XYZ file of N, CA and C in Angstrom:
288
model
N 11.659 -14.813 13.691
C 11.806 -14.209 12.384
C 13.157 -14.366 12.272
N 13.313 -15.008 10.912
C 15.319 -15.440 10.507
C 15.514 -14.749 10.155
N 17.237 -14.253 9.938
C 17.665 -13.543 9.412
C 18.082 -13.443 8.066
N 17.254 -13.276 7.500
C 16.744 -13.640 5.429
C 15.778 -12.511 5.832
N 14.998 -13.467 6.676
C 13.373 -12.104 6.566
C 13.511 -10.712 7.704
N 14.794 -10.180 8.702
C 15.199 -9.680 8.629
C 15.938 -8.438 7.457
N 16.789 -9.421 6.737
C 17.722 -8.319 5.980
C 16.751 -7.851 5.485
N 15.944 -8.789 4.865
C 14.537 -8.162 3.464
C 14.062 -7.164 4.280
N 13.689 -6.745 5.166
C 12.906 -5.658 6.010
C 13.870 -4.457 5.675
N 15.444 -4.834 6.520
C 16.121 -3.627 6.169
C 15.896 -2.703 4.500
N 16.308 -3.581 3.728
C 16.872 -3.705 2.472
C 15.307 -2.526 2.162
N 13.967 -3.056 2.537
C 13.009 -2.335 2.075
C 12.950 -0.528 3.117
N 13.322 -1.170 4.122
C 13.186 0.098 5.117
C 13.859 1.635 4.650
N 15.514 0.720 4.647
C 16.326 1.550 3.330
C 15.883 2.372 2.469
N 15.474 1.327 1.075
C 15.294 1.825 -0.190
C 13.957 3.052 0.362
N 12.659 2.508 0.916
C 12.124 3.830 1.287
C 12.262 4.909 1.800
N 13.237 4.428 2.987
C 13.790 6.165 3.213
C 14.984 7.067 2.413
N 15.280 5.850 1.618
C 15.997 6.878 0.141
C 14.875 7.251 -0.407
N 14.246 6.471 -0.987
C 13.108 7.140 -1.929
C 12.513 8.667 -1.218
N 12.410 8.331 -0.246
C 11.612 9.418 0.457
C 12.427 10.495 0.691
N 13.477 9.984 0.909
C 14.552 11.634 1.362
C 14.726 12.369 -0.204
N 14.638 11.678 -1.032
C 15.132 12.405 -2.353
C 13.763 13.764 -2.719
N 11.982 13.422 -2.353
C 11.388 14.734 -2.236
C 11.656 15.524 -1.897
N 11.870 14.835 -0.063
C 12.356 15.561 1.080
C 12.798 16.365 0.393
N 14.246 15.977 -0.266
C 15.083 17.335 -0.696
C 15.332 18.505 -1.270
N 14.624 17.730 -2.770
C 13.698 19.019 -3.307
C 13.182 19.945 -2.906
N 12.018 19.053 -1.755
C 11.220 20.568 -1.238
C 11.820 21.620 -0.812
N 12.967 20.963 0.322
C 13.859 21.431 1.373
C 14.499 22.965 0.173
N 15.384 22.268 -0.701
C 16.029 23.559 -1.829
C 14.681 24.045 -2.407
N 14.317 23.917 -2.757
C 13.225 24.566 -3.545
C 12.920 25.616 -2.628
N 11.660 25.319 -1.372
C 11.292 26.172 -0.434
C 12.127 27.389 -0.029
N 13.995 27.224 -0.040
C 14.656 28.085 0.396
C 15.087 28.724 -0.227
N 15.090 28.760 -1.881
C 15.137 29.640 -3.444
C 13.564 30.245 -3.075
N 12.528 29.388 -2.797
C 11.415 30.278 -3.674
C 11.702 31.500 -2.171
N 12.223 31.296 -0.579
C 12.144 32.671 0.307
C 12.839 32.858 -0.235
N 14.512 32.871 -0.688
C 15.572 33.832 -0.861
C 14.973 34.314 -2.586
N 14.176 34.406 -3.630
C 13.860 35.344 -4.478
C 12.720 36.357 -3.611
N 12.248 35.712 -3.068
C 10.848 36.524 -2.818
C 11.698 37.639 -1.750
N 12.526 37.155 -0.962
C 13.477 38.620 0.060
C 14.246 39.226 -0.888
N 14.568 38.925 -1.895
C 15.652 39.789 -3.116
C 15.240 41.442 -3.576
N 15.334 42.194 -3.002
C 15.492 43.469 -3.560
C 15.390 43.734 -5.147
N 14.365 43.937 -6.049
C 14.488 45.373 -7.038
C 14.470 43.424 -8.312
N 14.080 42.675 -7.967
C 14.738 41.889 -8.238
C 12.271 40.874 -8.789
N 11.928 41.617 -10.351
C 11.089 40.496 -10.632
C 11.060 39.194 -10.625
N 11.232 38.014 -9.736
C 11.012 37.201 -9.762
C 9.592 36.213 -9.404
N 8.715 36.901 -9.763
C 7.517 35.868 -9.813
C 7.210 34.785 -10.524
N 7.742 34.747 -11.669
C 7.729 33.814 -12.717
C 9.009 32.114 -11.682
N 9.885 33.329 -11.144
C 11.009 31.969 -10.788
C 10.207 31.686 -9.639
N 9.078 32.187 -8.300
C 8.696 31.561 -7.376
C 8.094 30.561 -7.745
N 6.897 31.353 -9.123
C 5.779 30.464 -9.023
C 6.349 28.927 -10.033
N 7.350 28.885 -10.590
C 7.856 27.794 -10.976
C 8.986 26.460 -9.913
N 9.108 27.280 -8.528
C 9.533 26.527 -7.248
C 8.577 26.316 -6.831
N 7.574 26.883 -6.306
C 6.329 26.886 -5.986
C 5.380 25.357 -6.456
N 5.485 25.962 -7.904
C 5.478 24.324 -8.224
C 6.213 22.716 -9.153
N 6.706 23.422 -8.307
C 8.413 22.146 -8.202
C 7.936 21.444 -7.196
N 7.221 22.571 -5.339
C 7.107 21.713 -4.216
C 6.463 20.968 -4.703
N 5.394 21.401 -4.956
C 3.443 20.771 -5.464
C 4.108 19.282 -5.481
N 5.216 19.116 -7.328
C 5.428 18.010 -7.326
C 6.151 16.901 -6.589
N 7.173 17.397 -6.017
C 7.897 16.386 -5.009
C 7.201 16.518 -3.848
N 6.126 17.320 -3.096
C 5.408 16.683 -2.151
C 4.294 15.576 -2.574
N 3.945 15.470 -3.912
C 3.272 14.718 -4.073
C 3.644 13.671 -4.738
N 5.063 13.625 -5.253
C 5.911 12.130 -5.371
C 5.975 11.906 -3.871
N 6.142 12.358 -2.340
C 6.528 12.114 -1.444
C 5.446 11.386 -0.693
N 4.411 12.103 -1.202
C 3.227 11.607 -0.403
C 3.037 9.863 -1.344
N 3.406 9.736 -2.597
C 3.390 8.366 -3.515
C 3.843 7.731 -2.598
N 5.606 8.012 -2.333
C 6.320 6.941 -1.939
C 5.333 6.097 -0.281
N 5.337 6.816 0.164
C 4.682 6.842 1.620
C 3.172 5.897 1.338
N 2.702 5.978 0.308
C 1.369 5.462 -0.276
C 1.409 3.828 -0.592
N 3.001 3.764 -1.817
C 3.196 2.958 -1.726
C 4.172 2.165 -0.827
N 4.331 2.082 0.179
C 4.975 1.035 1.488
C 3.845 1.253 2.194
N 2.994 1.762 2.312
C 2.150 0.980 3.038
C 1.086 0.256 2.325
N 1.118 0.302 0.958
C 1.091 -1.167 0.629
C 1.372 -2.205 0.527
N 3.010 -2.094 0.610
C 4.002 -3.016 0.208
C 3.238 -4.051 1.561
N 3.866 -2.664 2.653
C 3.893 -3.678 4.252
C 2.192 -4.109 4.113
N 1.202 -3.407 3.950
C -0.623 -4.809 3.964
C 0.016 -6.105 3.410
N 0.659 -6.144 2.354
C 1.024 -6.777 1.161
C 1.521 -8.672 2.092
N 2.560 -7.366 2.200
C 3.872 -8.524 3.088
C 2.992 -8.595 4.801
N 1.661 -8.250 5.465
C 1.531 -8.715 6.382
C 0.200 -9.450 5.839
N -0.115 -9.215 5.256
C -1.430 -10.439 4.718
C -0.875 -11.443 4.176
N 0.128 -11.399 3.356
C 0.843 -12.426 2.880
C 0.902 -13.170 4.363
N 2.264 -12.818 5.394
C 2.404 -13.415 6.635
C 1.160 -13.820 7.191
N 0.172 -13.666 7.194
C -0.888 -14.200 8.195
C -1.609 -15.368 7.662
N -1.473 -15.455 5.603
C -1.569 -16.698 5.213
C -0.912 -17.736 5.495
N 0.181 -17.004 5.639
C 2.108 -18.078 5.423
C 1.802 -19.170 6.957
N 0.958 -17.637 8.102
C 1.147 -18.676 9.790
C -0.501 -19.597 9.378
N -1.646 -18.989 8.382
C -2.714 -20.035 8.822
C -2.499 -21.161 8.042
N -1.630 -21.378 6.748
C -1.204 -22.134 6.240
C -0.527 -23.146 7.069
N 0.125 -22.529 7.760
C 1.076 -23.190 8.421
C 0.431 -24.330 9.869
N -0.210 -23.666 10.165
C -1.488 -24.160 11.416
C -2.228 -25.592 10.555
N -2.655 -25.269 9.470
C -3.357 -26.214 8.789
C -2.409 -27.456 8.818
N -1.304 -27.037 8.339
C -0.497 -28.094 7.931
C -0.474 -29.260 9.019
N -0.512 -28.156 10.606
C 0.185 -29.025 11.756
C -0.435 -29.731 12.277
N -1.852 -29.287 11.985
C -3.196 -30.025 12.331
C -3.324 -30.723 11.458
N -3.074 -31.628 10.208
C -3.079 -32.498 9.392
C -2.164 -33.655 9.504
N -1.212 -32.697 10.189
C -0.040 -34.007 10.318
C -0.386 -35.136 12.586
N -1.150 -34.079 12.977
C -1.443 -34.431 14.265
C -2.183 -35.835 13.543
């Protein structure tokens, strides 16, 4: 693996982790808020809990989309790498 390939992989992985961390942090915050609201006494928090739960669903969906995009990227990159290997093998055969 060339250093530039390694650098590219590092950046892709860091970008993936960053993109995934955002919705997961939002999920954690909203879940905590919904729990605190549900435990509060004398406060009608049903609408706020419902809003928090909707936001949880939205962010969980977003996290899932990030994972799907990353998987798709890896599959494309893997296919491209295999295609490059096959092309290189063909060139070696032609040069013999």
